[in-house]
Coordinates of C-alpha atoms in Angstrom, one line a residue:
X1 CA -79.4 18.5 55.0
X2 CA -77.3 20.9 56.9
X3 CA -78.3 24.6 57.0
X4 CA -75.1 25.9 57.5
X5 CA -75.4 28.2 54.5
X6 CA -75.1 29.9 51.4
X7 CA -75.1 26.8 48.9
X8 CA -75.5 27.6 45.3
X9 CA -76.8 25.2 42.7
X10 CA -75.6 26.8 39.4
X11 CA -78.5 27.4 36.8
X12 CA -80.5 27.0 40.3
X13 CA -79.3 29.0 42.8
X14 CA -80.2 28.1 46.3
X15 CA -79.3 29.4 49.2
X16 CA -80.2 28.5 53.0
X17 CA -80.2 31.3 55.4
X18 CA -78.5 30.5 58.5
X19 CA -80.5 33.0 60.2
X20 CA -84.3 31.9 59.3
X21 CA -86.4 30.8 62.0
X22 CA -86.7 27.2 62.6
X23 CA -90.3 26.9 61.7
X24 CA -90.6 27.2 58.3
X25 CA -94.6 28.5 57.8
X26 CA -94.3 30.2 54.4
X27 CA -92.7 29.6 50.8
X28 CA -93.8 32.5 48.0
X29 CA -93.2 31.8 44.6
X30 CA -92.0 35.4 43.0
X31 CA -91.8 36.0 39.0
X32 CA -90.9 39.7 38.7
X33 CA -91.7 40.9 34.9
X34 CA -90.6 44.4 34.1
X35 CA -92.9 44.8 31.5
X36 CA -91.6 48.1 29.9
X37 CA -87.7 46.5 29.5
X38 CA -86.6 47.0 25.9
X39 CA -84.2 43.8 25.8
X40 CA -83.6 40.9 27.5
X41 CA -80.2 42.4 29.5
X42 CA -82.7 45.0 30.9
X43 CA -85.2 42.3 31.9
X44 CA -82.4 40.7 33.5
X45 CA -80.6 43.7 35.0
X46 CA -83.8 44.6 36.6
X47 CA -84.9 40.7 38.0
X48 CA -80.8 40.7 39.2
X49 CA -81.5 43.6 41.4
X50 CA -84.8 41.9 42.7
X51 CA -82.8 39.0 43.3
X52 CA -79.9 40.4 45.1
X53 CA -82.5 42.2 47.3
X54 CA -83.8 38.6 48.3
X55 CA -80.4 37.1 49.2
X56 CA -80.3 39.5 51.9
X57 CA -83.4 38.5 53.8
X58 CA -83.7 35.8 56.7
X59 CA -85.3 33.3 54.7
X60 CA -84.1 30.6 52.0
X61 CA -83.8 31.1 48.2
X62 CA -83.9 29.2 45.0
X63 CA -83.9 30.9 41.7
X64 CA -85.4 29.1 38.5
X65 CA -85.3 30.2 35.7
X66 CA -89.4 31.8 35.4
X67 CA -89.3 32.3 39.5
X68 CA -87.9 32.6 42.4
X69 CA -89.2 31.0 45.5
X70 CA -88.6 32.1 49.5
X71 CA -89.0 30.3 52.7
X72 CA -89.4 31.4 55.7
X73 CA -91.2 33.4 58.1
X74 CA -95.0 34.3 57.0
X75 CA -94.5 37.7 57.6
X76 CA -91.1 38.5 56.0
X77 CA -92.2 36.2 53.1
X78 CA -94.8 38.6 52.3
X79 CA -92.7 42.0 53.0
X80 CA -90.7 40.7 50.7
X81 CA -92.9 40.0 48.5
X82 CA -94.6 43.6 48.8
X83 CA -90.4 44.8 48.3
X84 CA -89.4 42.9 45.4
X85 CA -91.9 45.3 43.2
X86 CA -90.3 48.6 44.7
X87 CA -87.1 47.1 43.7
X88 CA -87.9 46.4 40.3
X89 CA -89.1 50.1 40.4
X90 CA -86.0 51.2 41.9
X91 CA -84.1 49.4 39.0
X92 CA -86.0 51.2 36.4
X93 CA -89.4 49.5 35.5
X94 CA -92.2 51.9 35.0
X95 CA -94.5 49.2 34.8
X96 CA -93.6 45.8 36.5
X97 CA -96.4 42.6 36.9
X98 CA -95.4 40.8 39.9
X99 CA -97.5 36.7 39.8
X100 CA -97.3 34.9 43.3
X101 CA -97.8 31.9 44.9
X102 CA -98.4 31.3 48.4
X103 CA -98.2 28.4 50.6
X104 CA -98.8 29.0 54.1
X105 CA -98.9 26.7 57.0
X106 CA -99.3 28.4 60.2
X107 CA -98.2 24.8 62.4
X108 CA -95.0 24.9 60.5
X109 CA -93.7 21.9 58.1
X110 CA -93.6 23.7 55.3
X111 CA -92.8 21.0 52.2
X112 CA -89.7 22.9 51.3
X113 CA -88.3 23.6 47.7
X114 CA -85.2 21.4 49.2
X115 CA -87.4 17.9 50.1
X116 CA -89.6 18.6 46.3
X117 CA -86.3 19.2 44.0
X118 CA -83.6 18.8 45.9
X119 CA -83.7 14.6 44.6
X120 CA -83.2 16.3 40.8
X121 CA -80.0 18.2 41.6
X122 CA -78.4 15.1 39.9
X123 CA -80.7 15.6 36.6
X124 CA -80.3 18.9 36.4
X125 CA -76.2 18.8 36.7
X126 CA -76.2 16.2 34.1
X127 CA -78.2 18.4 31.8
X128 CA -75.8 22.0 32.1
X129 CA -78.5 23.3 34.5
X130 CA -76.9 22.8 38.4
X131 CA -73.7 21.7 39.5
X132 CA -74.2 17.9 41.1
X133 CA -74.8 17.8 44.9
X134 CA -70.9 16.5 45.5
X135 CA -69.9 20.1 43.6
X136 CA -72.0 22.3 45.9
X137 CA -69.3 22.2 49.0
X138 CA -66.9 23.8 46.8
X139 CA -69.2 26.7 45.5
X140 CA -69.9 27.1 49.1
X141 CA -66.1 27.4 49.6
X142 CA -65.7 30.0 46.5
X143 CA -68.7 32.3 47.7
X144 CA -66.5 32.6 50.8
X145 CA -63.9 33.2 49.7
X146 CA -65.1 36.1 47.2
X147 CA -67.4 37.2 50.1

C-alpha cells in the first residue's frame, strides 16, 4: 500500500502519515471515556477533540468506533498517549478513564492495523460502515480539496 497520505475509510477513519518514520515499533490502542459527559453529543464533542489532536501527530490513525489506534514511533505513541487525556481535559471532562493497549517491538515490523483489517474494508463498506477500497482515492481527493 502506498503511504502517500491522508486516506479515510468512512465509519473507519484511517489515515497514513506521510511523515512517520519508516520503522514502525509501536501501535497504542486509545479509548478516551469522559466519564462525567451528560449526553452522548458531549461524549462525542470531547472524544472529537481527542481525535483531532491525533490527526496532527507523525504517526498513522484508525478510528473504530470503541478506540482509536496509532502507529508509529515508540516514543510519540506514548506522548500521545499521555496527551490525549489533557485533551479530553481541555475539552471539558472533569473526570476522563483513558484504557490502553500497547504493542511494542523495538526491531520494527510492527503487524499494522493496515495488514490485520485492511482485507475487511470490503465487509465493512458492504455493511454502511467504510467506503470500499476503490472509493478511498476519491475521499483522498475531497480532504484535499477542503484542506
Amino acid at each position: 500500500m502506498s503511504w502517500e497520505g491522508p486516506e479515510r475509510w468512512r465509519g473507519a477513519l484511517f489515515v497514513a502519515a506521510p511523515e512517520r518514520s519508516e520503522t514502525m515499533e509501536c501501535a497504542v490502542a486509545i479509548q478516551v471515556l469522559p466519564i462525567d459527559a451528560t449526553c452522548d453529543e458531549e461524549v462525542c464533542r470531547i472524544v472529537d477533540e481527542v481525535i483531532a489532536y491525533l490527526e496532527t501527530l507523525p504517526v498513522s490513525l484508525f478510528v473504530g468506533p470503541f478506540e482509536t489506534t496509532i502507529e508509529g514511533d515508540y516514543d510519540t505513541c506514548l506522548d500521545a498517549l499521555k496527551e490525549c487525556q489533557l485533551v479530553a481535559a481541555r475539552a471539558g471532562a472533569r473526570k476522563v478513564m483513558t484504557y490502553a493497549k500497547v504493542d511494542y517491538r523495538p526491531e520494527g515490523d510492527l503487524l499494522t492495523t493496515e495488514r490485520k483489517v485492511g482485507k475487511y474494508a470490503e465487509v465493512n463498506a458492504a455493511s454502511g460502515l467504510a467506503e470500499a477500497p476503490s472509493s478511498r482515492s476519491a475521499s483522498l481527493a475531497a480532504a484535499k480539496a477542503v484542506a
